[in-house]
Amino acid sequence: MNKRVDRLLQNGLFFFLIATVLLWAKSYLAFRFSFNLDLENTTQEYILALTPLGSILFFLGLSFIFPKAKRIKAFLTLYFIMSFVLFANVVYYRFFNDFITIPVLMQYKNFAQLGGSAKSLMSFTDLLFWVDVVALMVWARMKKGTLTLSVKKRTMGALFATALLAISLNLNMANDERSELLTRTFDRAMFVKLMGVYNFHLYDSIMTANTQSHRVFAESDELTEVRSYLSSQKDPKSENFGELEGKNVVLISMESLQNFIIDYKVNGKEVTPFLNDLVRDKNTLYFNNFYHNTGQGKTSDAEFTIANSLYPLPRGAVFTTNAGNEFNATPEILKEKGYTSAVFHGNNDSFWNRDVMYPALGYDRFFSKKDYNVTTENSVNYGLKDIPFFKQSMSKIKGLEKPYYTKFITLTHHYPFVLNDEEDVMIDRTNTGDGTVDRYFQTARYMDKSLETFMEDMKKAGEYEDTVFVFYGDHYGISENHNRAMAEITGTEIRPFEHTQLQRVPFIIHSPGLEGKTMDTVGSQIDVKPTILNLLGVETEDDIQFGTDLLAKDREDLAILRDGSVITDKYVYDGESEKCYDKATGQELEGSECDTIVQKAQTELNLSDKLVYGDLLRFLDDEEEDKPLTDSPNEEK
Ligand code: GP9
Ligand code: MN
């Protein structure tokens, strides 16, 4: 008996098959329980179970390419890599509710800095992901010398044939479920649900190569295509044109702040008392139907869209993937009007590739971690706490030449929403039992306090009167993974309708003398550039931009989100579930009712992507050169 077991343990094919089954089971369990894939029917259950098999057989089978003596080592390495890919996706998903893509991986610097966040995303049970890897290594070690991965050619053929069969069966079934799966690039969850994580990475690699080649082959007539689409759209102008001409601008990126928090109370206490007063101030324009457009690039995507009025990309952060592009961003435009521009942020300058991207956007100065006094006492989580951050920024902003266009990026209200000092805790936690949600209110309260102190300091320093303050929430802070707790917080079940509505972030423009009101016009971060530039009296008619002036009367109510969701004054369409709702009642409608707006969203997102991938704005200079000289307003006579 023992001998038979022993012989089995030395059998390469047996080793291969056991490993395949282990990895298959592990992958299936991870797909099923670590990702929230919204399985709609039993066919999708079967697909999910089948989906890892083909790719596992294929990738592990690659070990046969190696010489016999090295095969076991190659096999174990491949097994380890696949396990690692799976594990990395599981951890990444816990926070980002998304899968890793190559462009995101290239931002490895960000991963290295995740520190506290990464640790809090892992648990002791994660060790289970590695039990099989260790077991196989021990097995190979014990049978070293006798265990070889040599199989008959026929067997090898059978293994690859099975792999091929499994993959094509998978593709067929996936295609029946979703016909345009491979072309709908923004829907990663759908892809993983129907094709699995491993195939997703293969697909992602091909897409990345494709993107790179886009730039090389892009031609200037593609810019004409974008232009003609934009000129076919209405570009209304507000009556407020030039109302804030010559004023300083202070943009404030409010980390992870969603709009539902305005006026929200915990145990009778307001979470954001400062913002609640500010939105009602007579000199404040407050937009309460304003959405974020961000994708995987989070804070940096919001920065990108606000500066350029272009959409961020469906994969990766445009700050990292396309920092070499030509842009026509707000700081650069304002420079021509005599503005000095600067960014203030308490984190490393390389985070999100900002040190490279800011000069490309036309910023003159970037005050980052190295310009601040950052100690363990005055930092938490990602870095310098918001209150000392604003305090220390005062002397820097006072030193800037006027008028200035500045941006302050807050940090403390970032996942996992932790405070490390009793003094910073100014409100109770909620008690949904979901730690992330419960802590969210405490860090939001802290950030609100920091904004209040900043505003007071600006007043004291005499920097208030001539300045326009623009506050925006950068992106959601609480992902779909917390729907149960959020249902408790909002008092209603979170369907795709409510989920889309939760993507609203506060957008506030405040300036002494500005005629304030609350506006329920539907808009998004893409509209910030034209809105601000119009207020400052800067013509943007010829600019290539997808947003419109939020203050224009005959403007179309519209917000297109990066996942393909669309919101108008009538409809809310959720891109992920593809469900259409009545905006006023939240009632689900026939999908076809949303067809027109879905189409428009697709066209706009595709054109914007084409523009960024192809670096099409570089052709603007050529256009300029083609114009007769007398057209140039800057011509020196
Ligand atoms: C890091 C800060 C947070 O510098 O902007 O980035 P996020 O994770 O929100 O994109
Ligand atoms: Mn952020």
XYZ file of C-alpha atoms and ligand atoms in Angstrom:
648
model
C 0.000 0.000 0.000
C 2.699 2.436 1.095
C 4.646 1.622 -2.007
C 1.651 2.361 -4.207
C 1.174 5.746 -2.508
C 4.856 6.384 -2.903
C 4.752 5.565 -6.586
C 1.756 7.861 -7.020
C 3.581 10.688 -5.274
C 6.428 10.302 -7.759
C 4.088 10.398 -10.720
C 4.436 13.696 -12.580
C 1.012 13.534 -14.181
C -0.620 12.915 -10.810
C 1.256 15.915 -9.389
C 0.136 18.055 -12.299
C -3.499 17.038 -11.998
C -3.679 17.484 -8.222
C -2.124 20.951 -8.570
C -4.615 21.827 -11.304
C -7.547 20.761 -9.147
C -6.185 22.698 -6.152
C -5.691 25.901 -8.104
C -9.019 25.461 -9.832
C -10.813 25.054 -6.503
C -8.938 27.954 -4.927
C -9.654 30.223 -7.878
C -13.316 29.296 -7.957
C -13.711 29.937 -4.222
C -11.963 33.296 -4.536
C -14.036 34.304 -7.577
C -17.207 33.246 -5.836
C -16.656 34.627 -2.352
C -14.000 37.347 -2.504
C -15.487 39.245 -5.441
C -18.955 40.610 -5.649
C -19.843 39.509 -9.174
C -23.633 39.686 -9.096
C -24.401 36.283 -10.567
C -27.777 36.569 -12.248
C -28.641 32.966 -13.127
C -27.429 29.373 -12.856
C -25.676 29.534 -16.240
C -23.472 32.274 -14.845
C -22.801 30.061 -11.801
C -21.619 27.281 -14.138
C -19.511 29.670 -16.187
C -17.818 30.951 -13.055
C -17.015 27.397 -11.971
C -15.698 26.427 -15.396
C -13.805 29.586 -16.156
C -10.524 29.007 -14.260
C -9.948 25.511 -15.719
C -8.890 26.427 -19.254
C -6.443 29.112 -18.253
C -4.960 27.031 -15.424
C -4.332 24.047 -17.711
C -2.897 26.354 -20.322
C -0.582 28.362 -18.073
C 0.593 25.439 -15.950
C 1.033 23.465 -19.179
C 3.594 26.054 -20.258
C 6.023 24.316 -17.897
C 6.361 21.566 -20.546
C 8.276 24.036 -22.694
C 11.155 23.814 -20.205
C 13.793 21.047 -20.257
C 12.813 18.061 -18.139
C 15.287 18.810 -15.363
C 13.890 22.312 -14.840
C 10.232 21.472 -15.318
C 9.183 21.055 -11.677
C 10.790 24.361 -10.790
C 9.114 26.086 -13.732
C 5.811 24.491 -12.819
C 6.006 25.662 -9.199
C 6.978 29.148 -10.326
C 3.982 29.341 -12.655
C 1.757 28.026 -9.879
C 3.116 30.659 -7.519
C 2.617 33.478 -10.040
C -0.992 32.472 -10.670
C -1.672 32.273 -6.927
C -0.074 35.648 -6.444
C -2.133 37.229 -9.220
C -5.268 35.843 -7.614
C -4.311 36.982 -4.127
C -3.271 40.476 -5.252
C -6.624 40.905 -6.974
C -8.490 39.784 -3.880
C -6.701 42.325 -1.676
C -7.005 45.097 -4.258
C -10.705 44.353 -4.681
C -11.381 44.772 -0.966
C -10.733 48.438 -1.239
C -11.138 49.439 -4.859
C -13.991 47.092 -5.676
C -12.167 46.544 -8.936
C -9.488 44.404 -10.546
C -5.845 45.238 -11.111
C -4.885 46.396 -14.588
C -1.425 46.829 -16.069
C -1.597 50.649 -16.026
C -2.467 50.457 -12.315
C 0.431 48.086 -11.727
C 2.758 50.613 -13.295
C 1.828 52.882 -10.435
C 3.709 50.521 -8.168
C 4.987 53.547 -6.292
C 1.463 54.060 -4.996
C 1.230 50.483 -3.811
C 4.470 50.842 -1.945
C 3.041 53.816 -0.127
C -0.278 52.236 0.742
C 1.279 51.127 4.046
C -1.474 51.293 6.662
C -4.250 50.774 4.147
C -2.701 47.620 2.717
C -2.189 46.147 6.152
C -5.740 46.810 7.195
C -6.935 45.147 4.005
C -5.301 41.827 4.879
C -6.392 39.327 7.456
C -4.962 36.255 9.150
C -7.201 33.938 7.130
C -5.440 35.167 3.989
C -2.749 32.641 4.844
C -5.165 30.020 3.508
C -4.368 31.324 0.036
C -0.881 29.941 0.411
C -1.504 26.527 1.993
C -1.633 24.739 -1.369
C 1.492 26.497 -2.618
C 3.437 25.371 0.449
C 1.999 21.833 0.246
C 3.086 21.434 -3.386
C 6.527 22.784 -2.600
C 6.916 20.327 0.268
C 5.739 17.482 -1.956
C 8.252 18.399 -4.683
C 11.023 18.762 -2.119
C 10.315 15.388 -0.498
C 10.304 13.615 -3.829
C 13.232 15.533 -5.214
C 15.068 13.454 -7.762
C 12.247 11.006 -8.339
C 9.405 13.337 -9.217
C 9.674 14.478 -12.828
C 7.130 16.164 -15.011
C 7.596 13.992 -18.025
C 4.457 12.809 -19.738
C 3.831 11.125 -23.032
C 3.290 13.416 -26.028
C -0.218 12.028 -26.277
C -1.002 12.992 -22.689
C 0.429 16.453 -23.244
C -1.750 16.823 -26.325
C -4.784 15.733 -24.322
C -4.026 18.324 -21.631
C -3.782 21.173 -24.136
C -6.844 19.945 -26.012
C -8.799 20.005 -22.745
C -7.525 23.506 -22.069
C -8.602 24.656 -25.513
C -11.960 22.979 -25.204
C -12.575 24.570 -21.794
C -11.573 28.012 -23.079
C -13.725 27.868 -26.199
C -16.682 26.473 -24.264
C -16.208 29.330 -21.810
C -16.007 31.902 -24.599
C -19.137 30.530 -26.217
C -21.156 30.549 -23.045
C -19.862 34.024 -22.149
C -20.801 35.335 -25.554
C -24.323 33.977 -25.202
C -24.643 35.805 -21.904
C -23.156 39.068 -23.128
C -22.603 39.573 -26.826
C -20.205 42.523 -26.765
C -18.124 41.343 -23.861
C -14.745 41.924 -25.458
C -15.550 45.362 -26.808
C -17.130 46.826 -23.694
C -13.870 47.875 -22.195
C -15.190 49.650 -19.140
C -16.905 46.694 -17.598
C -14.226 44.737 -15.803
C -16.587 43.042 -13.343
C -18.617 41.608 -16.197
C -15.474 40.331 -17.864
C -14.211 38.609 -14.732
C -17.627 37.127 -14.054
C -17.748 35.503 -17.471
C -14.072 34.889 -18.277
C -12.279 34.783 -14.921
C -9.370 36.729 -13.486
C -6.594 34.984 -15.463
C -8.191 35.561 -18.853
C -8.918 39.098 -17.761
C -5.202 39.744 -17.327
C -4.450 38.264 -20.729
C -7.081 40.534 -22.241
C -5.765 43.515 -20.274
C -2.241 42.932 -21.596
C -3.491 42.901 -25.165
C -5.499 46.057 -24.520
C -2.465 47.833 -23.061
C -0.334 47.006 -26.075
C -3.175 48.206 -28.246
C -3.358 51.514 -26.345
C 0.343 52.129 -26.782
C 0.085 51.603 -30.489
C -2.844 54.051 -30.648
C -0.611 57.007 -30.035
C 1.824 55.907 -32.672
C -0.854 55.523 -35.323
C -3.128 58.431 -34.338
C -3.664 61.024 -37.036
C -4.707 64.646 -36.941
C -8.031 64.036 -38.675
C -9.187 62.200 -35.555
C -9.046 65.565 -33.813
C -11.368 66.897 -36.488
C -13.799 64.091 -35.651
C -13.796 65.150 -31.988
C -14.219 68.789 -32.961
C -17.172 68.121 -35.196
C -18.900 66.122 -32.453
C -18.341 68.936 -29.962
C -19.586 71.620 -32.329
C -22.752 69.587 -32.924
C -23.446 69.877 -29.190
C -24.902 72.945 -27.555
C -22.332 75.120 -25.834
C -24.399 77.598 -23.885
C -22.847 80.429 -21.956
C -23.960 81.812 -18.625
C -24.882 85.373 -17.887
C -22.311 85.242 -15.098
C -19.474 85.443 -17.612
C -16.641 87.422 -16.061
C -18.413 87.930 -12.729
C -15.310 86.870 -10.798
C -12.726 88.235 -13.194
C -9.240 88.611 -11.780
C -9.997 86.855 -8.480
C -7.686 84.316 -6.899
C -8.929 80.727 -7.050
C -8.624 78.168 -4.259
C -9.778 74.697 -5.265
C -10.175 72.214 -2.441
C -10.247 68.488 -3.125
C -12.269 66.933 -0.316
C -11.077 63.372 0.015
C -13.777 60.676 -0.310
C -16.584 63.099 0.508
C -19.982 62.041 -0.818
C -22.919 64.395 -0.987
C -25.208 62.363 1.268
C -23.157 63.577 4.219
C -24.346 67.194 3.871
C -26.821 67.788 6.717
C -26.386 64.213 7.977
C -26.501 63.900 11.770
C -25.020 61.300 14.096
C -26.705 61.202 17.503
C -28.185 64.619 16.807
C -24.854 66.210 15.841
C -24.030 67.471 12.356
C -21.134 65.667 10.672
C -20.185 68.635 8.506
C -21.394 71.774 10.335
C -19.012 74.041 8.439
C -20.052 72.801 4.993
C -23.729 72.806 6.004
C -23.503 76.520 6.828
C -21.382 77.236 3.780
C -23.855 75.713 1.294
C -26.571 78.028 2.667
C -24.404 81.139 2.673
C -25.703 84.001 0.533
C -22.431 84.056 -1.374
C -22.405 80.356 -2.171
C -23.461 78.409 -5.233
C -24.126 74.843 -4.157
C -24.744 72.060 -6.674
C -26.565 69.150 -5.095
C -26.886 67.013 -8.227
C -23.230 66.869 -9.044
C -21.395 63.582 -9.740
C -17.799 62.420 -9.870
C -16.467 60.970 -13.132
C -13.540 59.065 -11.682
C -12.257 55.608 -12.582
C -9.256 53.688 -11.303
C -7.177 56.851 -10.895
C -9.369 58.091 -7.998
C -8.145 61.476 -6.641
C -5.916 61.988 -9.655
C -8.753 61.241 -12.089
C -10.826 63.944 -10.412
C -7.893 66.337 -10.738
C -7.488 65.406 -14.397
C -11.132 65.890 -15.294
C -11.419 69.151 -13.415
C -8.313 70.598 -15.045
C -9.052 69.463 -18.603
C -12.782 68.820 -18.966
C -11.908 65.439 -20.481
C -12.930 62.047 -19.100
C -10.406 59.956 -17.215
C -9.580 56.587 -18.774
C -11.487 53.294 -18.494
C -8.330 51.579 -17.211
C -5.503 52.919 -15.081
C -4.877 56.503 -14.035
C -4.345 58.928 -16.879
C -1.881 60.765 -14.599
C 0.388 57.761 -14.962
C -0.409 56.384 -18.394
C -0.475 59.616 -20.381
C 1.536 62.209 -18.474
C 3.580 62.819 -21.614
C 0.558 64.096 -23.529
C -0.113 67.611 -24.689
C -2.877 69.247 -22.611
C -4.797 72.479 -22.544
C -5.465 72.602 -18.820
C -6.868 75.397 -16.652
C -3.530 76.396 -14.984
C -1.929 76.742 -18.399
C -4.831 78.779 -19.771
C -4.843 81.059 -16.723
C -1.118 81.602 -17.001
C -1.832 83.622 -20.111
C -4.079 85.798 -17.950
C -1.250 86.453 -15.532
C -2.110 83.834 -12.927
C 0.436 81.962 -10.807
C -0.572 78.367 -10.110
C 0.302 76.010 -7.258
C -0.768 72.725 -5.690
C -0.598 71.929 -1.962
C -0.547 68.315 -0.776
C 0.890 66.616 2.306
C 1.867 63.373 0.576
C 4.926 62.382 -1.499
C 5.239 64.276 -4.739
C 5.468 61.087 -6.781
C 2.119 59.722 -5.646
C -0.109 59.357 -8.720
C 2.860 60.600 -10.736
C 1.943 64.146 -9.747
C 5.505 65.430 -9.921
C 5.511 64.631 -13.635
C 1.908 65.470 -14.431
C 1.620 68.882 -12.757
C 4.198 70.602 -14.962
C 2.436 69.039 -17.969
C -0.800 70.689 -16.807
C 0.978 74.002 -16.480
C 1.342 74.256 -12.694
C 4.166 76.546 -11.576
C 4.704 75.151 -8.092
C 3.972 71.928 -6.182
C 4.231 72.041 -2.384
C 4.420 68.378 -1.351
C 5.506 66.395 1.709
C 9.060 67.675 1.545
C 7.844 71.263 1.918
C 5.936 70.502 5.113
C 6.998 69.589 8.596
C 5.633 66.046 8.801
C 6.095 64.070 12.030
C 4.505 60.952 13.468
C 2.480 63.185 15.795
C 0.934 65.301 13.065
C 0.225 62.525 10.571
C -2.119 59.587 10.247
C -2.808 57.023 7.530
C -1.560 58.572 4.226
C 0.314 61.440 5.819
C 0.008 64.925 7.193
C -3.347 65.513 8.904
C -5.640 68.092 7.322
C -5.579 70.655 10.163
C -1.753 70.992 10.335
C -1.696 70.718 6.536
C -3.837 73.826 6.106
C -2.064 75.617 8.984
C 1.352 75.054 7.433
C 0.062 76.025 3.996
C -0.814 79.553 5.099
C 2.688 80.996 4.900
C 3.143 79.350 1.496
C -0.026 80.742 -0.042
C 0.750 84.207 1.307
C 4.056 84.072 -0.551
C 2.401 83.510 -3.932
C 2.178 86.211 -6.523
C -1.404 87.324 -7.226
C -3.716 86.473 -8.795
C -3.213 82.801 -7.956
C -4.904 79.595 -9.014
C -4.311 76.992 -6.319
C -5.420 73.517 -5.353
C -5.391 71.959 -1.878
C -5.689 68.175 -1.630
C -6.968 66.925 1.719
C -5.994 63.486 2.965
C -7.295 62.518 6.415
C -10.744 61.417 5.276
C -9.260 58.529 3.307
C -9.960 54.825 3.637
C -9.678 53.139 6.159
C -10.887 56.366 7.860
C -8.743 56.346 10.963
C -7.872 58.988 13.542
C -5.028 58.438 15.979
C -5.631 61.199 18.475
C -8.580 61.560 20.872
C -8.532 65.287 20.217
C -9.373 64.708 16.552
C -12.477 62.685 17.356
C -15.318 65.196 17.387
C -18.344 63.016 16.748
C -19.584 59.512 17.634
C -19.280 56.614 15.280
C -22.464 55.305 13.753
C -23.250 51.760 14.792
C -24.031 49.749 11.711
C -21.376 47.215 12.723
C -19.480 47.932 9.495
C -16.270 49.557 10.724
C -15.499 51.367 7.472
C -18.899 53.037 7.381
C -18.957 53.754 11.104
C -15.546 55.449 11.071
C -16.353 57.389 7.878
C -18.320 59.990 9.832
C -15.506 60.694 12.269
C -12.868 61.472 9.662
C -15.423 63.496 7.667
C -16.098 65.529 10.815
C -12.370 66.088 11.225
C -11.943 67.244 7.627
C -14.892 69.624 7.985
C -13.148 71.167 10.998
C -9.952 71.602 8.997
C -11.881 73.460 6.270
C -13.373 75.746 8.900
C -9.992 76.623 10.387
C -8.569 77.189 6.914
C -11.335 79.602 5.998
C -10.834 81.499 9.272
C -7.095 81.692 8.667
C -7.608 82.920 5.119
C -9.869 85.671 6.461
C -7.341 86.638 9.131
C -4.561 86.706 6.554
C -6.543 89.025 4.281
C -6.648 86.381 1.553
C -10.430 85.970 1.614
C -11.971 89.015 -0.038
C -10.380 88.599 -3.465
C -10.676 84.856 -3.662
C -13.134 82.345 -5.035
C -13.246 79.059 -3.128
C -14.211 75.941 -5.042
C -14.850 72.813 -2.968
C -15.383 69.406 -4.548
C -15.677 65.813 -3.313
C -13.114 63.806 -5.301
C -14.908 60.421 -5.480
C -16.908 57.970 -3.412
C -15.481 56.853 -0.079
C -17.799 53.950 0.584
C -17.922 51.274 -2.075
C -20.653 48.816 -2.987
C -19.109 46.330 -0.581
C -20.790 48.299 2.196
C -24.301 48.382 0.809
C -25.807 46.676 3.825
C -24.539 49.328 6.220
C -25.331 52.119 3.767
C -28.925 50.918 3.568
C -29.065 51.433 7.319
C -27.498 54.889 7.040
C -29.701 56.124 4.207
C -32.825 54.279 5.359
C -33.397 52.654 1.997
C -32.292 49.534 0.154
C -29.300 50.221 -2.138
C -30.397 49.204 -5.617
C -28.412 50.260 -8.717
C -30.507 53.476 -8.662
C -29.434 54.408 -5.135
C -25.878 53.289 -5.873
C -25.671 55.709 -8.796
C -27.182 58.496 -6.709
C -24.530 57.838 -4.062
C -21.922 58.874 -6.639
C -22.955 62.482 -6.033
C -20.249 64.593 -4.427
C -20.560 68.131 -3.076
C -19.655 70.949 -5.430
C -19.530 74.404 -3.897
C -18.420 77.778 -5.258
C -18.066 80.495 -2.657
C -16.835 84.036 -3.034
C -17.684 87.276 -1.264
C -20.122 89.182 -3.470
C -21.175 86.139 -5.497
C -24.935 85.777 -5.781
C -25.539 82.424 -4.143
C -28.210 79.733 -4.444
C -28.650 75.971 -4.399
C -28.767 74.543 -7.912
C -30.212 71.160 -8.759
C -28.906 71.147 -12.316
C -27.334 67.753 -13.122
C -23.605 68.039 -13.710
C -20.269 66.435 -12.984
C -16.580 67.176 -12.539
C -16.207 67.483 -16.302
C -18.153 70.772 -16.101
C -15.840 72.470 -13.607
C -13.336 73.867 -16.109
C -15.836 75.731 -18.326
C -17.819 76.883 -15.272
C -14.802 78.403 -13.530
C -13.246 79.863 -16.656
C -16.533 81.533 -17.600
C -16.842 83.040 -14.122
C -13.299 84.346 -14.493
C -14.173 85.806 -17.864
C -12.003 83.545 -19.984
C -13.332 82.568 -23.424
C -13.377 78.787 -23.862
C -15.387 78.535 -27.062
C -12.616 76.963 -29.100
C -11.407 74.645 -26.372
C -11.715 70.929 -26.842
C -13.767 70.048 -23.784
C -16.690 67.782 -22.998
C -18.143 69.737 -20.095
C -20.479 72.710 -20.185
C -20.931 75.777 -18.004
C -23.114 74.715 -15.057
C -24.495 78.232 -14.770
C -25.808 78.479 -18.314
C -29.611 78.596 -18.395
C -30.255 76.431 -21.465
C -27.649 73.879 -20.539
C -28.513 70.182 -20.911
C -28.779 68.396 -17.545
C -26.244 65.615 -17.950
C -23.653 63.582 -16.088
C -21.786 60.691 -17.716
C -19.902 58.504 -15.298
C -16.829 56.493 -16.121
C -18.612 53.151 -15.760
C -21.110 54.141 -18.449
C -23.797 55.340 -16.026
C -25.737 58.399 -17.190
C -27.898 60.840 -15.275
C -30.184 63.482 -16.794
C -33.041 65.506 -15.322
C -35.369 62.605 -16.206
C -33.333 59.438 -15.988
C -30.786 57.598 -13.907
C -29.090 54.810 -15.849
C -26.715 52.470 -14.057
C -23.935 51.319 -16.373
C -23.090 48.161 -14.479
C -26.535 46.594 -14.176
C -27.751 48.367 -17.336
C -30.935 49.376 -15.567
C -32.911 52.498 -16.361
C -34.820 54.459 -13.703
C -37.064 57.452 -13.417
C -34.924 60.084 -11.745
C -37.708 61.657 -9.696
C -39.342 58.481 -8.354
C -36.563 55.905 -8.585
C -38.964 53.582 -10.351
C -37.385 51.098 -12.764
C -38.281 51.704 -16.424
C -38.005 49.761 -19.674
C -34.293 49.665 -20.563
C -35.045 51.120 -24.002
C -36.179 54.425 -22.465
C -32.549 55.160 -21.669
C -31.212 54.105 -25.091
C -30.586 57.603 -26.426
C -28.634 58.812 -23.417
C -26.663 55.556 -23.216
C -25.652 56.003 -26.826
C -24.599 59.584 -26.233
C -22.549 58.520 -23.213
C -20.780 55.840 -25.244
C -19.976 58.284 -28.038
C -18.631 60.852 -25.624
C -16.538 58.433 -23.597
C -15.119 56.865 -26.758
C -14.189 60.208 -28.283
C -12.577 61.407 -25.077
C -10.602 58.145 -24.807
C -9.503 58.454 -28.407
C -8.309 61.968 -27.685
C -6.250 60.916 -24.670
C -4.901 57.611 -26.026
C -3.954 59.220 -29.319
C -2.537 62.307 -27.599
C -4.570 64.238 -30.156
C -4.169 67.675 -28.579
C -0.586 67.649 -29.857
C -2.113 68.252 -33.296
C -3.611 71.541 -32.110
C -0.299 73.260 -32.784
C -0.455 72.040 -36.378
C -3.956 73.490 -36.658
C -2.622 76.806 -35.386
C 0.119 76.758 -37.982
C -2.435 76.151 -40.720
C -4.367 79.288 -39.798
C -3.626 82.530 -41.665
C -1.387 84.736 -39.542
C -3.921 87.561 -39.194
C -6.153 85.204 -37.159
C -3.719 85.101 -34.308
C -4.771 87.442 -31.491
C -1.301 87.377 -29.965
C 0.339 88.573 -33.111
C 2.748 91.398 -32.359
C 2.328 94.259 -34.710
C -2.831 60.412 -2.217
C -4.239 60.888 -2.152
C -5.204 59.736 -2.072
O -1.903 61.376 -2.470
O -4.516 61.748 -3.179
O -5.415 59.169 -3.273
P -6.667 58.215 -3.607
O -6.348 56.866 -3.083
O -7.901 58.788 -2.986
O -6.714 58.268 -5.088
Mn -9.124 60.452 -3.111
